[in-house]
Coordinates of C-alpha atoms and ligand atoms in Angstrom, one line a residue:
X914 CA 125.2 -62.0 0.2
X915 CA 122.6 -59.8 -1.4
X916 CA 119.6 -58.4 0.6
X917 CA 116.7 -56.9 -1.4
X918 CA 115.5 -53.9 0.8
X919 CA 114.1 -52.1 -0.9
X920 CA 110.0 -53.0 0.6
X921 CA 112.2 -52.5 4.1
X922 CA 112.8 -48.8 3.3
X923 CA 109.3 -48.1 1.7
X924 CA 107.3 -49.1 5.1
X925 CA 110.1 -47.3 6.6
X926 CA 109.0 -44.2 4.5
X927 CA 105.8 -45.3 4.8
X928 CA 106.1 -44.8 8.7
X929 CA 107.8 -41.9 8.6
X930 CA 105.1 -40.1 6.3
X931 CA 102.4 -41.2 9.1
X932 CA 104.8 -39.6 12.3
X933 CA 104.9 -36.7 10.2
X934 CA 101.7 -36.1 8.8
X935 CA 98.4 -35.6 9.5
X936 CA 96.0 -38.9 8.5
X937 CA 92.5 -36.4 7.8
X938 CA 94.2 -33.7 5.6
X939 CA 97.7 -35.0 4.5
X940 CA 99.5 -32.1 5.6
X941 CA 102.4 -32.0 7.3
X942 CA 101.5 -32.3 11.3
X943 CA 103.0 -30.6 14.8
X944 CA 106.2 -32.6 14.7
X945 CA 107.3 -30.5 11.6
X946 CA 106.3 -27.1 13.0
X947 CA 109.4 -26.6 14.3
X948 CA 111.8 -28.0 11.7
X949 CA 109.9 -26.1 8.8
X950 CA 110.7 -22.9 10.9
X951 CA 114.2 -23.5 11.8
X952 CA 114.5 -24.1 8.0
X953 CA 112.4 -20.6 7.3
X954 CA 114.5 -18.5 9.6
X955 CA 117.9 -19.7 8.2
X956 CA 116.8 -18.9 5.3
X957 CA 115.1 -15.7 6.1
X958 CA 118.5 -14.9 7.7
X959 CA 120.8 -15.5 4.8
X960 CA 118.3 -13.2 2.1
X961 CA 117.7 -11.2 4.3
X962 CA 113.7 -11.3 3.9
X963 CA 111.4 -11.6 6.2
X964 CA 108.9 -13.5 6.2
X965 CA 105.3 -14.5 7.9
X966 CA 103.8 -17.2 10.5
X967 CA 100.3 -17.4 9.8
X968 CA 98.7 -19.2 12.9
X969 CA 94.7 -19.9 11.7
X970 CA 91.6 -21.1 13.3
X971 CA 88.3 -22.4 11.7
X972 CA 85.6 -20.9 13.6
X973 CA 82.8 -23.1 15.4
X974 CA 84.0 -26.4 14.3
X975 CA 82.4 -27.7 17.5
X976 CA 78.9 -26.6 17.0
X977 CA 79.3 -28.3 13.1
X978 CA 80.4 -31.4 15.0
X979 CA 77.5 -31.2 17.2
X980 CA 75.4 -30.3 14.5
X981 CA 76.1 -32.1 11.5
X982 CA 77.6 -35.2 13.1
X983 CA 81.8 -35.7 13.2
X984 CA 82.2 -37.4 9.6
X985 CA 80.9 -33.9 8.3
X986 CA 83.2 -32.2 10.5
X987 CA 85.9 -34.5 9.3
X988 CA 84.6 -33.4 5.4
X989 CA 84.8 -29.4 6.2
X990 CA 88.0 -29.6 8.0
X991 CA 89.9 -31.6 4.3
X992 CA 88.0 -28.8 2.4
X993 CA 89.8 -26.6 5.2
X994 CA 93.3 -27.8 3.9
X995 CA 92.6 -27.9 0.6
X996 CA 91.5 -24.3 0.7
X997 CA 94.7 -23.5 2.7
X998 CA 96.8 -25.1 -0.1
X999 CA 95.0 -23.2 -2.6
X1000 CA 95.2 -19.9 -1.3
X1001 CA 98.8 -20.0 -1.1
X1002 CA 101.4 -20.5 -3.5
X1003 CA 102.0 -24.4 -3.1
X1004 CA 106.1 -23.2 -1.9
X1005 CA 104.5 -22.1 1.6
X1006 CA 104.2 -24.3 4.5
X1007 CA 100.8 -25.7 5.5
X1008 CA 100.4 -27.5 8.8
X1009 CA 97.8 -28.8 10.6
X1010 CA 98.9 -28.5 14.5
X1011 CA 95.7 -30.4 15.5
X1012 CA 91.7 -29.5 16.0
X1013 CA 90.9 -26.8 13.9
X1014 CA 94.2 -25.4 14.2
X1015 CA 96.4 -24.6 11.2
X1016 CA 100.0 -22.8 10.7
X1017 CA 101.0 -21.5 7.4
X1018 CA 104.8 -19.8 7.0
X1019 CA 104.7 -17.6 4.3
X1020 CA 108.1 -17.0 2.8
X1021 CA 109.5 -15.0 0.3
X1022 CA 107.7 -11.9 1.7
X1023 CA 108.8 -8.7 -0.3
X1024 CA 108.1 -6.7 2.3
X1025 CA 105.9 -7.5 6.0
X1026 CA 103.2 -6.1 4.2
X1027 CA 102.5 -8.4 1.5
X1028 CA 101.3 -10.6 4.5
X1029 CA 98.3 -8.4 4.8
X1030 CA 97.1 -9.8 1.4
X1031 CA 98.3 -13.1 2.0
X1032 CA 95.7 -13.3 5.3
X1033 CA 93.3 -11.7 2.8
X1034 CA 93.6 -14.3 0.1
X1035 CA 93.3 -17.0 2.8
X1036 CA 90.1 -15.2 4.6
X1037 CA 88.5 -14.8 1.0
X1038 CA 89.4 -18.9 0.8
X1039 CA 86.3 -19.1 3.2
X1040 CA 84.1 -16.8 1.7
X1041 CA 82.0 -19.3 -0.3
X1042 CA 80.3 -22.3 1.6
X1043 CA 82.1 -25.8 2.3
X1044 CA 80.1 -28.4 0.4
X1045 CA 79.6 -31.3 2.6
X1046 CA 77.1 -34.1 1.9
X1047 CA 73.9 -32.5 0.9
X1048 CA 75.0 -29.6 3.0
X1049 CA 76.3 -26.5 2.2
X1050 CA 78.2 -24.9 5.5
X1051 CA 79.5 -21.3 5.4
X1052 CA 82.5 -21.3 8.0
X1053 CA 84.4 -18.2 9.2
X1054 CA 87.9 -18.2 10.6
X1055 CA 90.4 -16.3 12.2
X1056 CA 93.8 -15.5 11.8
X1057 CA 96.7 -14.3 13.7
X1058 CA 100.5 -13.2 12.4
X1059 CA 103.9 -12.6 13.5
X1060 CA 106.7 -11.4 11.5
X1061 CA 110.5 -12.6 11.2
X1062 CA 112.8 -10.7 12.2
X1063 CA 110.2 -7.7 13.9
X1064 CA 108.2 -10.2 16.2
X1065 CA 110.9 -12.4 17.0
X1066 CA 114.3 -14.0 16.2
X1067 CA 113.6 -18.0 17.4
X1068 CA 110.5 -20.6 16.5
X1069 CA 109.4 -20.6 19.8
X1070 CA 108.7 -16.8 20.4
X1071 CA 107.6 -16.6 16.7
X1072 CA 104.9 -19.0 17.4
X1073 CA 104.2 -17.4 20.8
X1074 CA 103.1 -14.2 19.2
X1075 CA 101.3 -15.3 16.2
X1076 CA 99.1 -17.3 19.0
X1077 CA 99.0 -14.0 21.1
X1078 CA 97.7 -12.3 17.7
X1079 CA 95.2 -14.7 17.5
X1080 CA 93.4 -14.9 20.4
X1081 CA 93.4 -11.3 20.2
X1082 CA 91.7 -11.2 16.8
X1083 CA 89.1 -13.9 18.0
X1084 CA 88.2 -12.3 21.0
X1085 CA 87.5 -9.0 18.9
X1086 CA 85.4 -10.5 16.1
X1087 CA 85.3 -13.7 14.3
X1088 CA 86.4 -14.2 10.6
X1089 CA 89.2 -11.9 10.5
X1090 CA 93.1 -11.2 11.0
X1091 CA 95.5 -9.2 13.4
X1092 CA 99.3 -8.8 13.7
X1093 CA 101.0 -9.1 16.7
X1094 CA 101.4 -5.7 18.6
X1095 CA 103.0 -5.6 21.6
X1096 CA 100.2 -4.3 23.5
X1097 CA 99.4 -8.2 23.6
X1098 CA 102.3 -8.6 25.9
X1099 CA 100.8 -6.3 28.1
X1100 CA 97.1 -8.2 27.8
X1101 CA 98.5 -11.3 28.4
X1102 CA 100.8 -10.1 31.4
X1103 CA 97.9 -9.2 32.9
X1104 CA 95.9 -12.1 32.0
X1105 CA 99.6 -14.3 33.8
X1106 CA 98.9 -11.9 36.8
X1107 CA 95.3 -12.3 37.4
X1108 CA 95.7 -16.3 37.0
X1109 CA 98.9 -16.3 39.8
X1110 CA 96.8 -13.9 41.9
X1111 CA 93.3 -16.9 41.7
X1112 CA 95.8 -19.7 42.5
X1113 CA 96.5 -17.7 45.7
X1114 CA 92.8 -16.4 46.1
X1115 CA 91.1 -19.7 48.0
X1116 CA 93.9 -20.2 50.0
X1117 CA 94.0 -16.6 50.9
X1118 CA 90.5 -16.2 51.6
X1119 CA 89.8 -13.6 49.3
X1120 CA 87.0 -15.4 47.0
X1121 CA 83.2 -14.6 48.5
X1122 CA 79.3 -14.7 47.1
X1123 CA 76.8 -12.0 46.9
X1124 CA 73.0 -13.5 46.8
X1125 CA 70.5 -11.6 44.5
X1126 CA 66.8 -12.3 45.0
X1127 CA 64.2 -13.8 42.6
X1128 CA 61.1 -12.7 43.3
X1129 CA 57.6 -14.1 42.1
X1130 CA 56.1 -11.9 39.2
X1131 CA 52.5 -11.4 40.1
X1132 CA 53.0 -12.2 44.2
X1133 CA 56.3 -10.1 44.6
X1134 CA 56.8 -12.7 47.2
X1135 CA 61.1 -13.8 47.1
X1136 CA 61.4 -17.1 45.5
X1137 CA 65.3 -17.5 45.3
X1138 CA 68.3 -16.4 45.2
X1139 CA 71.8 -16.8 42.9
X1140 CA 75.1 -17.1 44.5
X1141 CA 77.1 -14.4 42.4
X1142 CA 81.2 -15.0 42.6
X1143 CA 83.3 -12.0 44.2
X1144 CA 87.0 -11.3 44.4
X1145 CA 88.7 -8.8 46.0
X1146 CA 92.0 -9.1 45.3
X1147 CA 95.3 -8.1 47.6
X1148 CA 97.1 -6.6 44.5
X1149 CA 94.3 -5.6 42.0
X1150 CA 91.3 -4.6 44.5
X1151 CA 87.5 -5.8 43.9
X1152 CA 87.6 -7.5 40.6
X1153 CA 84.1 -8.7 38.9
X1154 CA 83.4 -12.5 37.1
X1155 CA 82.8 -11.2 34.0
X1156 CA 86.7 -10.3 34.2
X1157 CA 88.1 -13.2 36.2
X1158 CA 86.3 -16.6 35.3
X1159 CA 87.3 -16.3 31.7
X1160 CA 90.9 -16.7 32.9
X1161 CA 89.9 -19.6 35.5
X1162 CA 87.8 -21.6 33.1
X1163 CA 91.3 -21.2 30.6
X1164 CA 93.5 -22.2 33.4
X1165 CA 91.1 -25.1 34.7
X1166 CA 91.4 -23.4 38.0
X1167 CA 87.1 -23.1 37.9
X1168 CA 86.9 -26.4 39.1
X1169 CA 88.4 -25.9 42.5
X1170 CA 86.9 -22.3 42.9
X1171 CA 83.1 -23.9 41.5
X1172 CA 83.3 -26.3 43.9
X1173 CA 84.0 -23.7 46.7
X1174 CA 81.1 -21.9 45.2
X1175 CA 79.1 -24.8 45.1
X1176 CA 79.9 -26.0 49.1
X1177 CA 79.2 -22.5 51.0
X1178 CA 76.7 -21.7 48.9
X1179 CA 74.7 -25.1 49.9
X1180 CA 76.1 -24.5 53.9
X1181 CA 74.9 -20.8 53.6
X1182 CA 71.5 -21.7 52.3
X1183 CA 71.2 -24.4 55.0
X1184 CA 71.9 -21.6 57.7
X1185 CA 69.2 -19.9 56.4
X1186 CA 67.1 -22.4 56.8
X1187 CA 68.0 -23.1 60.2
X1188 CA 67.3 -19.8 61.2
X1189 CA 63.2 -20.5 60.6
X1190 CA 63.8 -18.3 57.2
X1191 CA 60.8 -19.5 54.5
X1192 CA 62.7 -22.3 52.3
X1193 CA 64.1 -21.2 49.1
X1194 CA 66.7 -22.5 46.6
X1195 CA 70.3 -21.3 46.3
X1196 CA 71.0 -20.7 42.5
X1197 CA 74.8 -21.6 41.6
X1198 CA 76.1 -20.7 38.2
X1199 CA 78.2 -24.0 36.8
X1200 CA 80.9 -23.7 34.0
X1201 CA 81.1 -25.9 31.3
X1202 CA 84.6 -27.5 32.6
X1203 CA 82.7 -28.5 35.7
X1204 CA 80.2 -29.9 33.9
X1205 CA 82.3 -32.1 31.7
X1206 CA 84.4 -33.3 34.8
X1207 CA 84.5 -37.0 35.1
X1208 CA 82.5 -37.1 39.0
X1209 CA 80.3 -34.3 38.9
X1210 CA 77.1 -35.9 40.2
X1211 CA 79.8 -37.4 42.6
X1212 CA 80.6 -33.8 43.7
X1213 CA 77.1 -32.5 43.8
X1214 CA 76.4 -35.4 46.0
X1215 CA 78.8 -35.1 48.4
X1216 CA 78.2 -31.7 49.0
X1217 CA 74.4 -31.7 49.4
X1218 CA 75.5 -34.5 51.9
X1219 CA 78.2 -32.3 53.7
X1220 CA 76.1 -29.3 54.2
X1221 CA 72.6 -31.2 54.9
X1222 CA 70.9 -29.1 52.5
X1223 CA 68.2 -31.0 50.8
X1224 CA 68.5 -31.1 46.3
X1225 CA 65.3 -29.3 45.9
X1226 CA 66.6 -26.3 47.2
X1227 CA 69.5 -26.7 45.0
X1228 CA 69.3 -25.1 41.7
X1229 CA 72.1 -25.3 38.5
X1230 CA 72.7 -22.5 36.1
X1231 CA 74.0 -23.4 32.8
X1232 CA 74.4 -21.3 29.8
X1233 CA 73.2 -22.9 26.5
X1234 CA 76.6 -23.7 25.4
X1235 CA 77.7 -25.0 28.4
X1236 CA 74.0 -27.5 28.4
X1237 CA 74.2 -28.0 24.8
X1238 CA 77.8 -28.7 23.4
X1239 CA 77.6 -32.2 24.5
X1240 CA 74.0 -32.8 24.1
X1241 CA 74.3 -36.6 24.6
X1242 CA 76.9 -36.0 27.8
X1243 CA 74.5 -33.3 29.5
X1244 CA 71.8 -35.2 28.4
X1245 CA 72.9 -38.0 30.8
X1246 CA 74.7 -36.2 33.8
X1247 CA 71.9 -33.3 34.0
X1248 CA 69.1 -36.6 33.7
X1249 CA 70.7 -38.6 36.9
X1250 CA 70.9 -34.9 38.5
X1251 CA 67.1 -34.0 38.2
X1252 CA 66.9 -37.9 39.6
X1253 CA 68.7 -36.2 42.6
X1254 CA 66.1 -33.6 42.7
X1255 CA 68.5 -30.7 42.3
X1256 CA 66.8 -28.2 40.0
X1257 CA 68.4 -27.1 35.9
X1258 CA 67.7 -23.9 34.7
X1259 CA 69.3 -22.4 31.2
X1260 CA 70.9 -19.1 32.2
X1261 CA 71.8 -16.3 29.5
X1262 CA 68.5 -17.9 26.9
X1263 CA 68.6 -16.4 23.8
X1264 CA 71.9 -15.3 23.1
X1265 CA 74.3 -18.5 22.6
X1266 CA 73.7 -21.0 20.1
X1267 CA 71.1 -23.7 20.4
X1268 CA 68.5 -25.2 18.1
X1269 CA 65.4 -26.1 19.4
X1270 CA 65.6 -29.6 18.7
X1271 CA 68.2 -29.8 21.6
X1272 CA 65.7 -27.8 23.8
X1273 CA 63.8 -31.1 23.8
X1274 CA 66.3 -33.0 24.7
X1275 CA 67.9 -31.6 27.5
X1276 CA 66.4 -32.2 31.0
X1277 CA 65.4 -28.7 32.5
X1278 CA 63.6 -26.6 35.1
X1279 CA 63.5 -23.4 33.7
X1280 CA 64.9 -20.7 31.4
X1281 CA 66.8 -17.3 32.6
X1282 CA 65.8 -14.6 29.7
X1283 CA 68.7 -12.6 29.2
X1284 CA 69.5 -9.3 30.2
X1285 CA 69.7 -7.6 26.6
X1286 CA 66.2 -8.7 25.8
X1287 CA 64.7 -6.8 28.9
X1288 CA 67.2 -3.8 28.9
X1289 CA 64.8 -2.0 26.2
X1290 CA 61.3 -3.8 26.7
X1291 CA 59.8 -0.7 27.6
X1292 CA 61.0 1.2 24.1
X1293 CA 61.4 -1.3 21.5
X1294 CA 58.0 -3.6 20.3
X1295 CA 60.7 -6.1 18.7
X1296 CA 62.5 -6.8 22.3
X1297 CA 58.4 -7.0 23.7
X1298 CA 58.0 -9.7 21.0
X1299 CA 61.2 -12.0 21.3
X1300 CA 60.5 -11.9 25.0
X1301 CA 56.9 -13.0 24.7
X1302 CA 57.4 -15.9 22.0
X1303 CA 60.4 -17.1 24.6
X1304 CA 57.7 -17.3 27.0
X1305 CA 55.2 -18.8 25.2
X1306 CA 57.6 -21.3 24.3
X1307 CA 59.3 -22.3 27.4
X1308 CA 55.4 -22.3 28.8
X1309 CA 54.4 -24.7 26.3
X1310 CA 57.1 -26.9 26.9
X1311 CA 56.4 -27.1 30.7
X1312 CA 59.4 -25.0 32.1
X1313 CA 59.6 -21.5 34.4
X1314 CA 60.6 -18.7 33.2
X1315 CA 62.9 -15.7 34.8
X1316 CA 63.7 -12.4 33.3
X1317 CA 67.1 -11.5 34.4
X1318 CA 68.4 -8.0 34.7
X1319 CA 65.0 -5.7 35.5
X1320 CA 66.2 -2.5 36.2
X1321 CA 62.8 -0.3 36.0
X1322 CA 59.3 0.4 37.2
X1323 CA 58.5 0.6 33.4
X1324 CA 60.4 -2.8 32.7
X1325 CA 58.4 -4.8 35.0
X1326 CA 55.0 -3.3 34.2
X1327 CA 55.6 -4.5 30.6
X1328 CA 56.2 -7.9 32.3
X1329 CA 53.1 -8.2 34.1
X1330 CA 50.3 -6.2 31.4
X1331 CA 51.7 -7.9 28.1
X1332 CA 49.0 -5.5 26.9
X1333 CA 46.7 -7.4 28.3
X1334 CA 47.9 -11.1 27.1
X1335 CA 46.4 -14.2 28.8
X1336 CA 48.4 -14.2 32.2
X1337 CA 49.4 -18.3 31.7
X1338 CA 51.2 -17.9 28.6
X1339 CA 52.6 -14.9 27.8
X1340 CA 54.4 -13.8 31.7
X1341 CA 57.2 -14.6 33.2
X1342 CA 57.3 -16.6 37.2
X1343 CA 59.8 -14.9 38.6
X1344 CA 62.0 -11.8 37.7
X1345 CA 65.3 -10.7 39.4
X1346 CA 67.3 -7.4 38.7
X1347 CA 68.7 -4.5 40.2
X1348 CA 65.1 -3.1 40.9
X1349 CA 64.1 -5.1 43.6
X1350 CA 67.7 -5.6 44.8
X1351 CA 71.1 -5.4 43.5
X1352 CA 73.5 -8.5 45.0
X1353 CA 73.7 -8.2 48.3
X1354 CA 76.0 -9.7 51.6
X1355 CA 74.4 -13.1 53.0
X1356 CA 73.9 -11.2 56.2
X1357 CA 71.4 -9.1 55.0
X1358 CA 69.3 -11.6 53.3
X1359 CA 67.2 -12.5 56.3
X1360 CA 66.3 -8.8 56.3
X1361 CA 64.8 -8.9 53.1
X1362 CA 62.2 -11.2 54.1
X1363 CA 61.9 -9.3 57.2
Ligands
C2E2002 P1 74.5 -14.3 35.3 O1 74.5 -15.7 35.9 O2 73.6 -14.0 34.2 O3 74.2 -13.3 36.5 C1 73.5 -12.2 36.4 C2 74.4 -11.0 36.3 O4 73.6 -9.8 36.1 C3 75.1 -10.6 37.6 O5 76.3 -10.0 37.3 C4 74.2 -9.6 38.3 O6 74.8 -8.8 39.2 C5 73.8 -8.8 37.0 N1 72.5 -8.1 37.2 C6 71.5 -8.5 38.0 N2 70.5 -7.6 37.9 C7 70.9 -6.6 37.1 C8 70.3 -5.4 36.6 O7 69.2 -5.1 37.0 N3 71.0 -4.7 35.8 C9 72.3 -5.0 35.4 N4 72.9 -4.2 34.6 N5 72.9 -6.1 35.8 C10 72.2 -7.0 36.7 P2 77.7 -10.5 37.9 O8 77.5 -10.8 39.4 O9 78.7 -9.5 37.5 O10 78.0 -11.9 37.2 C11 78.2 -12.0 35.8 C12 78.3 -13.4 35.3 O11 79.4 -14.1 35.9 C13 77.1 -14.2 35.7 O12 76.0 -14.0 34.9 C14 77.6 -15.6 35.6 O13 77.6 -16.0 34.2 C15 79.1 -15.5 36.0 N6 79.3 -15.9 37.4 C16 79.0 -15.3 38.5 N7 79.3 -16.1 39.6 C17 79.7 -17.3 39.1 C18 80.1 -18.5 39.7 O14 80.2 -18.7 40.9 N8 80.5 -19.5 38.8 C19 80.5 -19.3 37.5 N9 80.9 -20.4 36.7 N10 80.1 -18.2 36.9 C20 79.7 -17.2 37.7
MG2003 MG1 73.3 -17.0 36.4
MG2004 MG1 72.2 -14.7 33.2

């Protein structure tokens, strides 16, 4: 008996190509990674040459998503590959591990240096715009490297330290390259440490808020205060957020801890309250994870239910990326909160990325001017005049406005004259900064009003 089969094996191989490969791009896909190095280091072992693992990262593919709609994103990210491709000699390995995540292995490396110019020829790759549709998007990327046999011996550690490399080279600028160094062991030890020591901190009662005032611009009356995040640590001492919420919105940890925030900073605010102080609302700053969560108008809920503190005195800080990177999502979750009554202001405005189309769309109270805007008002005209057109425009478009971070006598006198600018449009509500008051125990709040 005779079979024909051959159809048989060519869906089989058909199959196999679509396990092994990524639909999008047409490069090999995760479930290679690991055989392609196996194969690299055997034969790195028998020549005895090293060779490179090129872990790379396109830069803001989320903000052309948002921006440009996915089917672009989909376009850049196939010029992405085909760029990779290009830029190395067709022999090297080219995976795409998912996202905007690539590997490359680079073999046949002379010495570990020739890697240098191999990240070169694929950062230069980027240096002309991605055609896409009618657009024309410049993209950055970054890139990190590890070395067989110096920066490990096994797939798993080479890919470990390529990834170390790279988050080191992102988080010191974007669109370019590092090598691992083994100070990264030491960054990410600590970075290990501080997220075993948060896991601990709730339980150990070691997490607790500072409240900084708000006061009215032209009244000086106190309008406000924001819950600011403190952790004193058993092992590491008094550590700051700037330090430690990075590593608990990474770990996902943030949600538990922002919903600890959330609760005693509602109970405390009801205290207050209780106590016959004037009523004023708590401001809580919310990460982007708790945002996104499935049930937070759930959450928000049940706590202003808990702690019988009423939504208007409730108030939400979001940065623009955390408001903005989902506009349709925010869109709805921040509408059915104002519905609640709790209060949306955009914290940090001015320095993230947002367009001014998505100001209209999302739902908000107010705008928080940031810091670095106010910090040289007095000196510099050009800080005067961003800070007045951001006033004028979050005026015009019906929302309060805060400068955040007013350290000086000199500061807030620019605030208030505006050289003598129409008081409705050109000056701030309310200002807050270390000049009235730095953040202080809730204990002594009730003393301020005194
Ligand atoms: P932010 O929300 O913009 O908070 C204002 C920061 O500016 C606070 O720093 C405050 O102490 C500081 N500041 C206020 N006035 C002045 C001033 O006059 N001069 C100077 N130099 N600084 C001033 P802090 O408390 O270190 O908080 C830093 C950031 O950490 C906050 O920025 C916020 O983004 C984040 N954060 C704080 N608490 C929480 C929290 O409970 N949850 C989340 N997700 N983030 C939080
Ligand atoms: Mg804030
Ligand atoms: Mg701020």
């Amino acid at each position: 008996v005779l079979r024909d089969v051959s159809e048989q094996k060519q869906v089989e191989a058909q199959l196999e190509h679509l396990a092994t490969h990524d639909i999008l791009t047409g490069l090999p896909n995760r479930s290679i990674l690991h055989d392609r190095l196996q194969r690299a280091l055997d034969r790195a072992e028998r020549e005895k040459k090293p060779f490179a693992l090129l872990m790379f990262d396109l830069d803001g593919l989320k903000a052309i998503n948002d921006t440009y709609g996915q089917k672009i994103g989909d376009i850049v990210l196939q010029s992405t590959a085909k760029r990779l491709v290009h830029a190395t000699r067709g022999l090297d390995t080219v995976c795409r591990l998912g996202g905007d995540e690539f590997m490359l292995i680079v073999e046949d490396l002379l010495e570990s240096g020739d890697s240098d110019l191999v990240a070169r020829r694929i950062l230069n790759a980027f240096d002309e715009p991605i055609g896409a549709g009618t657009h024309a998007i410049s993209v950055t990327a970054s890139v990190g490297i590890s070395i067989y046999p110096f920066d490990g011996l096994d797939p798993e550690t080479l890919v470990k330290k390529a990834d170390l490399a790279l988050s080191s080279s992102k988080q010191r600028e974007t669109g370019g390259f590092q090598f691992y160094a083994p100070r990264m062991d030491a960054v990410n030890r600590e970075r290990t440490r501080m997220e075993q020591g948060l896991r601990l901190a709730l339980a150990r009662d070691e997490l607790y808020l500072v409240y900084q005032p708000l006061v009215e611009l032209q009244s000086g009356r106190i309008a406000g205060v924001e819950a600011l995040l403190r952790w004193r640590s058993a092992e590491m001492g008094l550590i700051g957020p700037n330090k430690f919420i990075p590593v608990a919105e990474r770990c996902g940890l943030i949600v538990p801890i922002g919903q600890w925030v959330l609760e005693t900073a509602c109970r405390t605010n009801r205290q207050w309250q209780d106590e016959g102080l004037p009523w004023f609302p708590v401001s809580v700053n919310i990460s982007a994870k708790q945002l996104q969560g499935a049930d937070f108008v759930d959450t928000i809920e049940d706590v202003l239910r808990q702690t019988g503190l009423s939504p208007q005195l409730l108030e939400l800080e979001l940065t623009e990326s955390t408001a903005m990177g989902d506009v349709r999502q925010s869109q709805e979750v921040l509408t059915r909160l104002k519905d609640l009554g709790v209060r949306i202001v955009i914290d940090d405005f001015g320095t993230g990325y947002s367009s001014l189309v998505r100001m209209k769309l999302i739902p908000m109270d107010g705008v928080k001017v940031d810091r670095s805007f106010i910090e040289n008002i007095a000196e510099d005209p050009r800080d005067r005049a961003l800070v007045m057109a951001i006033v004028a425009l979050a005026r015009n478009l019906g929302v309060e406005v805060v400068a955040e971070g007013v350290e000086t006598r000199e500061q807030l006198e620019v605030l208030r004259s505006f050289e003598g600018q129409p008081v409705d449009l050109f000056h701030c509500d309310k200002i807050q900064g270390n000049f009235f008051s730095s953040p202080i125990a809730p204990g002594e709040v009730p003393d301020l009003f005194q």
